[in-house]
Amino acid sequence: QKEVEQNSGPLSVPEGAIASLNCTYSDRVSQSFFWYRQYSGKSPELIMSIYSNGDKEDGRFTAQLNKASQYVSLLIRDSQPSDSATYLCAVNNDKIIFGKGTRLHILP
Amino acid sequence: SQTIHQWPATLVQPVGSPLSLECTVEGTSNPNLYWYRQAAGRGLQLLFYSVGIGQISSEVPQNLSASRPQDRQFILSSKKLLLSDSGFYLCAWSAAIFNEKLFFGSGTQLSVL
């Protein structure tokens, strides 16, 4: 059974701090990795994709991938109240598998 | 640019009634299309995907079905809804089958009573 695991949270982070979201996956041959943000009652929105080991930065977001440890993370710098949402990790090999998401709450 | 339309936004249906949800994509040709369901407290569950007109793959056996009558149109149906069919239904498209980013429609919140 291919799985993607995330801590459900909620993860509470003070405004302006760094939020760190983690995800592990079970299938070693996974090729592509994605982070989606989902506000309550809304559809998921793609915010980051990463395909090779290391870090990928886009504005306040940094995705980190470690294929040896089967681990992908998302860092959000200078957290804002608008970052409060559920963050879904998705992993692709032959199918895209989603984690159940981590609820992030930014404290003003 | 590509856009994906999904309707209706909310739906309340009695048990045993039929269902039809529609999704259309604009601005791209031959998209790969997907139907997902997100139940309360659960992750996104892939229900169906399609790589072309009339080509439907089912991931979860259930009382739902899908059809793709046109290149950019994807329909989710049921003849008789169950209570367990309640959830947030999401249509999505990608440029390449499972190996590219997914873009989601706005979703349909279905409540079966």
XYZ file of N, CA and C in Angstrom:
663
model
N 0.852 -1.187 0.000
C 0.000 0.000 0.000
C 0.893 1.243 0.000
N 0.772 2.032 -1.050
C 1.568 3.248 -1.116
C 0.921 4.299 -0.249
N 1.729 4.926 0.620
C 1.167 5.869 1.572
C 1.957 7.159 1.605
N 1.244 8.204 1.973
C 1.846 9.507 2.225
C 1.357 9.944 3.598
N 2.286 10.183 4.502
C 1.937 10.474 5.883
C 2.256 11.920 6.237
N 1.304 12.552 6.892
C 1.505 13.899 7.406
C 0.928 13.978 8.813
N 1.523 14.805 9.636
C 0.959 15.094 10.937
C -0.280 15.967 10.733
N -1.409 15.560 11.331
C -2.659 16.280 11.056
C -2.711 17.665 11.685
N -1.870 17.874 12.729
C -1.885 19.169 13.396
C -3.065 19.296 14.352
N -3.471 20.525 14.714
C -3.000 21.761 14.106
C -1.606 22.162 14.570
N -0.874 22.765 13.656
C 0.426 23.326 13.946
C 0.240 24.836 14.114
N 0.552 25.318 15.304
C 0.385 26.747 15.601
C 1.739 27.441 15.580
N 1.837 28.510 14.792
C 3.096 29.222 14.604
C 2.845 30.714 14.756
N 3.667 31.429 15.492
C 3.466 32.875 15.627
C 3.699 33.595 14.309
N 2.964 34.660 14.100
C 3.159 35.471 12.901
C 4.605 35.945 12.799
N 5.165 35.831 11.590
C 6.541 36.235 11.362
C 7.557 35.124 11.548
N 7.150 34.023 12.148
C 8.067 32.894 12.375
C 8.084 31.967 11.162
N 8.927 30.936 11.230
C 9.009 29.931 10.160
C 8.108 28.756 10.502
N 7.246 28.406 9.563
C 6.407 27.214 9.716
C 7.068 26.073 8.959
N 7.159 24.919 9.596
C 7.797 23.759 8.993
C 6.802 22.610 8.924
N 6.518 22.166 7.704
C 5.548 21.096 7.476
C 6.276 19.895 6.891
N 5.965 18.722 7.407
C 6.702 17.526 7.025
C 5.805 16.457 6.418
N 6.425 15.620 5.607
C 5.691 14.576 4.890
C 6.640 13.416 4.626
N 6.191 12.197 4.862
C 6.972 11.016 4.495
C 6.150 10.162 3.540
N 6.849 9.414 2.706
C 6.154 8.589 1.738
C 6.778 7.205 1.706
N 6.006 6.228 1.289
C 6.440 4.839 1.427
C 7.082 4.278 0.159
N 6.736 4.825 -1.017
C 7.206 4.229 -2.264
C 8.513 4.873 -2.709
N 9.566 4.093 -2.681
C 10.894 4.605 -2.971
C 11.055 5.128 -4.401
N 10.252 4.636 -5.339
C 10.425 5.029 -6.743
C 9.643 6.286 -7.097
N 9.063 6.941 -6.122
C 8.318 8.169 -6.385
C 9.198 9.197 -7.077
N 8.614 9.904 -8.051
C 9.402 10.787 -8.904
C 9.133 12.267 -8.686
N 7.871 12.585 -8.372
C 7.474 13.984 -8.298
C 6.750 14.237 -6.980
N 6.954 15.458 -6.474
C 6.423 15.768 -5.148
C 5.817 17.166 -5.185
N 4.657 17.304 -4.545
C 3.911 18.552 -4.633
C 3.383 18.951 -3.270
N 3.270 20.256 -3.083
C 2.584 20.802 -1.916
C 1.406 21.635 -2.396
N 0.233 21.355 -1.812
C -0.978 22.098 -2.103
C -1.447 22.782 -0.821
N -2.030 23.948 -0.991
C -2.648 24.673 0.116
C -4.161 24.633 -0.093
N -4.899 24.342 0.981
C -6.353 24.259 0.884
C -6.981 25.055 2.020
N -7.664 26.124 1.669
C -8.432 26.876 2.648
C -9.738 26.132 2.896
N -10.311 26.343 4.076
C -11.522 25.641 4.473
C -12.645 25.876 3.462
N -13.214 24.794 2.957
C -14.319 24.873 2.009
C -13.913 25.178 0.580
N -12.607 25.277 0.349
C -12.112 25.599 -0.994
C -11.343 24.416 -1.566
N -11.009 24.502 -2.839
C -10.257 23.425 -3.487
C -8.758 23.623 -3.276
N -7.980 22.555 -3.382
C -6.524 22.665 -3.207
C -5.898 23.506 -4.312
N -4.858 24.238 -3.929
C -4.137 25.102 -4.844
C -2.664 24.704 -4.805
N -2.098 24.435 -5.963
C -0.694 24.040 -6.023
C 0.212 25.215 -5.659
N 1.124 24.998 -4.704
C 2.040 26.065 -4.341
C 3.497 25.719 -4.633
N 3.854 24.441 -4.617
C 5.252 24.078 -4.868
C 5.307 22.691 -5.505
N 6.276 22.501 -6.364
C 6.596 21.174 -6.881
C 8.102 20.991 -6.778
N 8.537 19.764 -6.546
C 9.966 19.485 -6.445
C 10.225 18.093 -6.987
N 11.330 17.948 -7.723
C 11.575 16.691 -8.425
C 12.935 16.080 -8.088
N 13.864 16.865 -7.546
C 15.193 16.334 -7.254
C 15.588 16.689 -5.828
N 16.529 15.934 -5.294
C 16.983 16.152 -3.925
C 17.488 17.575 -3.716
N 17.239 18.090 -2.518
C 17.732 19.417 -2.188
C 16.590 20.368 -1.896
N 16.892 21.646 -2.015
C 15.940 22.697 -1.712
C 15.487 23.396 -2.984
N 14.229 23.835 -2.955
C 13.702 24.663 -4.038
C 12.950 25.813 -3.398
N 13.332 27.029 -3.761
C 12.752 28.202 -3.129
C 11.858 28.951 -4.106
N 10.730 29.449 -3.580
C 9.823 30.279 -4.368
C 9.191 31.286 -3.417
N 9.763 32.495 -3.428
C 9.255 33.511 -2.513
C 9.476 33.119 -1.064
N 8.411 33.115 -0.278
C 8.531 32.743 1.144
C 8.511 31.238 1.354
N 8.315 30.471 0.304
C 8.195 29.019 0.411
C 9.486 28.328 -0.029
N 9.870 27.298 0.734
C 10.986 26.441 0.354
C 10.550 25.002 0.518
N 10.665 24.234 -0.558
C 10.412 22.801 -0.491
C 11.753 22.089 -0.380
N 11.796 21.053 0.448
C 13.014 20.270 0.644
C 12.697 18.803 0.386
N 13.570 18.143 -0.370
C 13.352 16.740 -0.706
C 14.578 15.925 -0.355
N 14.352 14.807 0.314
C 15.409 13.857 0.627
C 14.883 12.471 0.247
N 15.253 12.018 -0.939
C 14.726 10.743 -1.439
C 15.268 9.561 -0.650
N 16.485 9.658 -0.142
C 17.059 8.552 0.629
C 16.250 8.311 1.900
N 15.795 9.396 2.513
C 14.994 9.291 3.729
C 13.498 9.269 3.439
N 13.131 9.399 2.163
C 11.727 9.404 1.750
C 10.953 10.471 2.518
N 11.456 11.671 2.412
C 10.991 12.772 3.239
C 10.935 14.027 2.383
N 9.810 14.745 2.490
C 9.684 16.027 1.815
C 9.081 17.023 2.797
N 9.568 18.237 2.773
C 9.075 19.234 3.714
C 8.797 20.550 3.008
N 8.040 21.393 3.687
C 7.732 22.733 3.198
C 7.997 23.713 4.330
N 8.828 24.703 4.042
C 9.086 25.771 4.995
C 8.406 27.039 4.502
N 7.729 27.721 5.418
C 7.108 29.000 5.096
C 7.760 30.047 5.986
N 8.500 30.960 5.370
C 9.172 32.010 6.133
C 8.250 33.201 6.327
N 8.499 33.968 7.387
C 7.714 35.168 7.664
C 6.216 34.855 7.576
N 5.787 33.862 8.348
C 4.403 33.383 8.286
C 3.412 34.519 8.498
N 2.358 34.489 7.689
C 1.298 35.482 7.752
C -0.014 34.805 8.130
N -0.946 35.552 8.731
C -2.258 34.960 9.050
C -2.929 34.340 7.827
N -2.670 34.884 6.632
C -3.262 34.336 5.412
C -2.686 32.972 5.047
N -1.607 32.575 5.703
C -1.045 31.234 5.472
C -1.808 30.156 6.235
N -2.706 30.559 7.121
C -3.500 29.594 7.884
C -4.382 28.803 6.926
N -4.143 27.504 6.858
C -4.822 26.641 5.890
C -4.395 25.206 6.184
N -4.927 24.277 5.415
C -4.444 22.892 5.454
C -3.494 22.691 4.278
N -2.338 22.097 4.546
C -1.324 21.873 3.519
C -1.262 20.379 3.201
N -1.479 20.073 1.937
C -1.506 18.694 1.464
C -0.207 18.366 0.743
N 0.387 17.272 1.129
C 1.550 16.741 0.439
C 1.064 15.712 -0.582
N 1.606 15.738 -1.773
C 1.222 14.774 -2.811
C 2.474 14.187 -3.437
N 2.426 12.894 -3.676
C 3.587 12.170 -4.193
C 3.160 11.374 -5.416
N 3.983 11.419 -6.438
C 3.627 10.748 -7.689
C 4.652 9.695 -8.079
N 4.215 8.491 -8.354
C 5.020 7.524 -9.106
C 4.206 7.159 -10.329
N 3.300 6.251 -10.244
C 2.382 6.062 -11.368
C 0.997 6.628 -11.078
N 0.748 6.956 -9.848
C -0.490 7.633 -9.456
C -0.120 8.736 -8.470
N -0.951 9.741 -8.404
C -0.706 10.793 -7.415
C -1.440 10.441 -6.139
N -0.692 10.299 -5.057
C -1.249 9.961 -3.760
C -1.135 11.184 -2.858
N -2.233 11.552 -2.203
C -2.249 12.700 -1.307
C -2.182 12.245 0.147
N -1.474 13.012 0.956
C -1.587 12.863 2.396
C -2.881 13.501 2.874
N -3.200 13.293 4.150
C -4.446 13.825 4.679
C -4.342 15.299 5.053
N -3.121 15.819 5.031
C -2.957 17.247 5.253
C -2.602 17.610 6.684
N -1.917 18.741 6.803
C -1.574 19.320 8.101
C -2.249 20.683 8.207
N -3.029 20.860 9.271
C -3.660 22.163 9.499
C -2.650 23.103 10.142
N -2.456 24.240 9.512
C -1.527 25.263 10.002
C -2.323 26.469 10.462
N -1.994 26.939 11.670
C -2.659 28.112 12.217
C -1.587 29.140 12.576
N -1.641 30.289 11.944
C -0.685 31.361 12.226
C -1.316 32.289 13.262
N -0.623 32.435 14.369
C -1.132 33.232 15.494
C -0.742 34.698 15.310
N -1.733 35.616 15.243
C -1.407 37.049 15.062
C -0.661 37.619 16.274
N -4.963 31.303 -21.019
C -4.643 30.456 -19.882
C -5.753 29.428 -19.668
N -5.378 28.361 -18.964
C -6.338 27.291 -18.752
C -7.227 27.573 -17.554
N -8.487 27.232 -17.681
C -9.417 27.360 -16.561
C -10.264 26.093 -16.490
N -10.716 25.785 -15.296
C -11.549 24.615 -15.082
C -12.799 25.050 -14.350
N -13.936 24.648 -14.863
C -15.213 25.027 -14.300
C -15.907 23.784 -13.754
N -16.487 23.922 -12.580
C -17.167 22.807 -11.947
C -18.441 23.330 -11.310
N -19.510 22.594 -11.478
C -20.786 23.019 -10.897
C -21.679 21.826 -10.618
N -22.643 21.964 -9.650
C -22.876 23.164 -8.839
C -21.885 23.257 -7.677
N -21.895 24.346 -6.966
C -20.997 24.525 -5.829
C -21.470 23.732 -4.618
N -22.756 23.697 -4.409
C -23.325 22.917 -3.312
C -24.544 22.169 -3.813
N -24.796 21.024 -3.186
C -25.916 20.182 -3.595
C -26.389 19.385 -2.400
N -27.683 19.405 -2.166
C -28.283 18.587 -1.117
C -29.265 17.648 -1.805
N -29.020 16.346 -1.625
C -29.821 15.356 -2.322
C -30.333 14.299 -1.337
N -31.547 13.788 -1.553
C -32.017 12.691 -0.691
C -31.371 11.373 -1.094
N -31.288 10.473 -0.130
C -30.806 9.115 -0.403
C -31.654 8.486 -1.503
N -30.973 7.821 -2.436
C -31.691 7.145 -3.509
C -31.931 7.991 -4.744
N -31.611 9.261 -4.672
C -31.806 10.135 -5.834
C -30.592 10.056 -6.751
N -30.756 10.480 -8.017
C -29.619 10.449 -8.951
C -28.712 11.653 -8.764
N -27.519 11.557 -9.371
C -26.530 12.626 -9.266
C -25.880 12.864 -10.617
N -25.640 14.129 -10.928
C -24.842 14.469 -12.096
C -24.038 15.722 -11.785
N -22.720 15.575 -11.775
C -21.811 16.697 -11.584
C -21.013 16.877 -12.861
N -20.850 18.128 -13.264
C -20.171 18.383 -14.532
C -18.943 19.264 -14.348
N -17.981 19.018 -15.197
C -16.709 19.732 -15.150
C -16.262 19.994 -16.584
N -15.824 21.213 -16.854
C -15.278 21.508 -18.178
C -13.966 22.270 -18.030
N -13.080 22.041 -18.976
C -11.774 22.692 -18.986
C -11.674 23.553 -20.238
N -11.104 24.737 -20.084
C -10.902 25.634 -21.225
C -9.424 25.964 -21.375
N -9.024 26.224 -22.587
C -7.667 26.700 -22.824
C -6.628 25.633 -23.013
N -7.037 24.379 -23.154
C -6.093 23.301 -23.397
C -6.799 22.193 -24.163
N -6.022 21.393 -24.858
C -6.589 20.268 -25.601
C -6.103 18.959 -25.006
N -6.965 17.956 -25.108
C -6.647 16.612 -24.639
C -6.086 16.588 -23.218
N -6.761 17.252 -22.290
C -6.277 17.196 -20.905
C -6.560 15.824 -20.301
N -5.792 15.464 -19.301
C -6.144 14.329 -18.466
C -7.070 14.845 -17.372
N -8.151 14.139 -17.137
C -9.176 14.613 -16.223
C -9.371 13.625 -15.085
N -9.693 14.167 -13.913
C -9.794 13.365 -12.703
C -11.013 13.797 -11.880
N -11.607 12.838 -11.195
C -12.577 13.126 -10.141
C -12.017 12.612 -8.816
N -11.970 13.515 -7.814
C -11.559 13.165 -6.471
C -12.733 13.420 -5.515
N -12.717 12.709 -4.393
C -13.658 12.986 -3.313
C -12.860 13.190 -2.023
N -13.300 14.171 -1.269
C -12.684 14.463 0.025
C -13.780 14.413 1.074
N -13.796 13.339 1.863
C -14.781 13.229 2.936
C -14.239 13.934 4.171
N -15.127 14.311 5.065
C -14.753 15.049 6.270
C -13.693 14.284 7.044
N -12.566 14.975 7.318
C -11.509 14.360 8.105
C -10.683 13.333 7.365
N -10.899 13.224 6.068
C -10.160 12.229 5.298
C -9.415 12.905 4.161
N -8.506 12.184 3.568
C -7.712 12.727 2.481
C -8.452 12.703 1.159
N -7.771 13.173 0.137
C -8.323 13.158 -1.206
C -8.284 11.741 -1.768
N -9.426 11.257 -2.197
C -9.539 9.913 -2.752
C -9.806 10.003 -4.244
N -8.937 9.406 -5.041
C -9.144 9.394 -6.481
C -10.279 8.431 -6.831
N -11.266 8.932 -7.567
C -12.403 8.108 -7.962
C -12.262 7.607 -9.402
N -12.028 8.519 -10.325
C -11.925 8.191 -11.751
C -10.875 9.088 -12.401
N -10.276 8.566 -13.487
C -9.454 9.413 -14.313
C -9.667 9.034 -15.772
N -9.343 9.991 -16.642
C -9.585 9.786 -18.066
C -8.459 10.419 -18.876
N -7.962 9.662 -19.849
C -6.898 10.171 -20.717
C -7.439 10.598 -22.070
N -8.724 10.360 -22.332
C -9.293 10.759 -23.604
C -10.789 10.510 -23.647
N -11.414 10.959 -24.724
C -12.863 10.794 -24.878
C -13.238 9.321 -24.759
N -14.219 9.053 -23.917
C -14.711 7.690 -23.756
C -13.812 6.764 -22.966
N -12.654 7.235 -22.535
C -11.696 6.396 -21.789
C -11.768 6.746 -20.309
N -12.297 5.828 -19.521
C -12.489 6.058 -18.096
C -11.843 4.922 -17.323
N -11.057 5.285 -16.323
C -10.497 4.293 -15.409
C -11.065 4.544 -14.020
N -11.511 3.471 -13.382
C -12.116 3.575 -12.062
C -11.119 3.106 -11.012
N -10.994 3.898 -9.963
C -10.069 3.542 -8.887
C -10.762 2.850 -7.722
N -12.010 3.178 -7.496
C -12.711 2.660 -6.319
C -14.069 2.127 -6.748
N -14.330 0.832 -6.580
C -15.644 0.298 -6.965
C -16.727 0.846 -6.044
N -17.774 1.382 -6.608
C -18.829 2.005 -5.826
C -19.998 2.286 -6.747
N -20.987 2.999 -6.257
C -22.173 3.265 -7.067
C -22.049 4.529 -7.889
N -20.835 4.998 -8.114
C -20.609 6.162 -8.948
C -20.062 5.727 -10.299
N -20.279 6.550 -11.304
C -19.714 6.312 -12.625
C -19.270 7.641 -13.202
N -18.437 7.586 -14.216
C -17.951 8.799 -14.864
C -18.029 8.623 -16.368
N -18.161 9.742 -17.057
C -18.175 9.716 -18.519
C -17.448 10.941 -19.046
N -16.906 10.782 -20.233
C -16.209 11.890 -20.903
C -16.739 11.961 -22.331
N -17.848 12.664 -22.511
C -18.467 12.715 -23.837
C -17.732 13.631 -24.822
N -17.001 14.598 -24.299
C -16.225 15.507 -25.147
C -14.818 15.659 -24.552
N -13.918 16.169 -25.351
C -12.506 16.239 -24.948
C -12.304 16.949 -23.622
N -13.058 18.030 -23.400
C -12.819 18.846 -22.217
C -13.993 18.818 -21.246
N -14.785 17.756 -21.287
C -15.946 17.625 -20.410
C -15.886 16.298 -19.667
N -16.088 16.373 -18.361
C -16.025 15.185 -17.521
C -17.234 15.209 -16.599
N -17.967 14.096 -16.536
C -19.211 14.047 -15.783
C -19.158 12.919 -14.770
N -19.571 13.198 -13.560
C -19.683 12.191 -12.501
C -21.155 11.945 -12.232
N -21.537 10.680 -12.184
C -22.955 10.350 -12.059
C -23.181 9.252 -11.040
N -24.424 9.193 -10.590
C -24.890 8.080 -9.787
C -26.370 7.890 -10.057
N -26.803 6.641 -10.081
C -28.224 6.366 -10.274
C -28.985 6.475 -8.954
N -28.308 6.074 -7.854
C -28.952 6.117 -6.537
C -27.913 6.462 -5.481
N -28.023 7.645 -4.907
C -27.057 8.097 -3.925
C -27.225 7.383 -2.587
N -26.087 7.171 -1.925
C -26.038 6.619 -0.582
C -25.595 7.710 0.388
N -25.887 7.523 1.670
C -25.426 8.481 2.672
C -23.907 8.648 2.607
N -23.220 7.546 2.360
C -21.751 7.557 2.334
C -21.182 8.302 1.134
N -22.033 8.728 0.206
C -21.552 9.503 -0.945
C -21.355 10.978 -0.604
N -21.764 11.393 0.575
C -21.556 12.794 0.973
C -20.074 13.125 0.993
N -19.758 14.334 0.570
C -18.361 14.752 0.577
C -18.141 15.925 -0.360
N -16.884 16.300 -0.468
C -16.470 17.408 -1.328
C -15.880 16.795 -2.585
N -16.540 17.012 -3.725
C -16.114 16.410 -4.983
C -15.319 17.426 -5.797
N -14.182 16.982 -6.235
C -13.265 17.866 -6.946
C -12.914 17.290 -8.301
N -13.045 18.106 -9.311
C -12.578 17.764 -10.645
C -11.195 18.384 -10.817
N -10.330 17.723 -11.530
C -8.979 18.256 -11.747
C -8.506 17.888 -13.144
N -7.528 18.657 -13.629
C -6.925 18.317 -14.902
C -5.411 18.404 -14.801
N -4.757 17.674 -15.693
C -3.304 17.783 -15.814
C -2.940 17.664 -17.287
N -1.718 18.109 -17.595
C -1.266 18.078 -18.983
C -0.737 16.709 -19.365
N -0.266 15.940 -18.394
C 0.267 14.606 -18.666
C -0.231 13.675 -17.580
N -0.520 12.456 -17.943
C -1.166 11.554 -17.004
C -0.280 11.287 -15.789
N -0.743 11.721 -14.655
C -0.145 11.472 -13.351
C 1.291 11.938 -13.213
N 1.827 12.578 -14.194
C 3.218 12.977 -14.086
C 3.370 14.472 -14.220
N 2.322 15.161 -13.884
C 2.336 16.589 -14.011
C 1.420 17.168 -12.944
N 1.514 18.454 -12.788
C 0.767 19.100 -11.727
C -0.734 19.003 -11.977
N -1.467 18.833 -10.903
C -2.917 18.823 -10.961
C -3.464 20.209 -10.667
N -4.485 20.592 -11.424
C -5.178 21.861 -11.174
C -6.640 21.538 -10.933
N -7.148 22.027 -9.817
C -8.469 21.642 -9.358
C -9.531 22.677 -9.701
N -10.751 22.189 -9.922
C -11.902 23.050 -9.986
C -12.294 23.507 -8.588
N -13.345 24.283 -8.510
C -13.744 24.890 -7.234
C -14.477 23.920 -6.320
N -14.879 22.768 -6.828
C -15.453 21.739 -5.987
C -16.961 21.828 -5.821
N -17.559 20.676 -5.504
C -18.986 20.576 -5.198
C -19.139 19.926 -3.829
N -19.781 20.629 -2.908
C -20.068 20.051 -1.591
C -21.403 19.333 -1.687
N -21.353 18.006 -1.611
C -22.555 17.181 -1.729
C -22.961 16.666 -0.357
N -24.187 16.912 -0.002
C -24.759 16.361 1.235
C -25.914 15.457 0.855
N -25.798 14.192 1.255
C -26.858 13.225 0.996
C -27.602 13.010 2.310
N -28.892 13.263 2.311
C -29.674 13.210 3.550
C -30.729 12.097 3.510
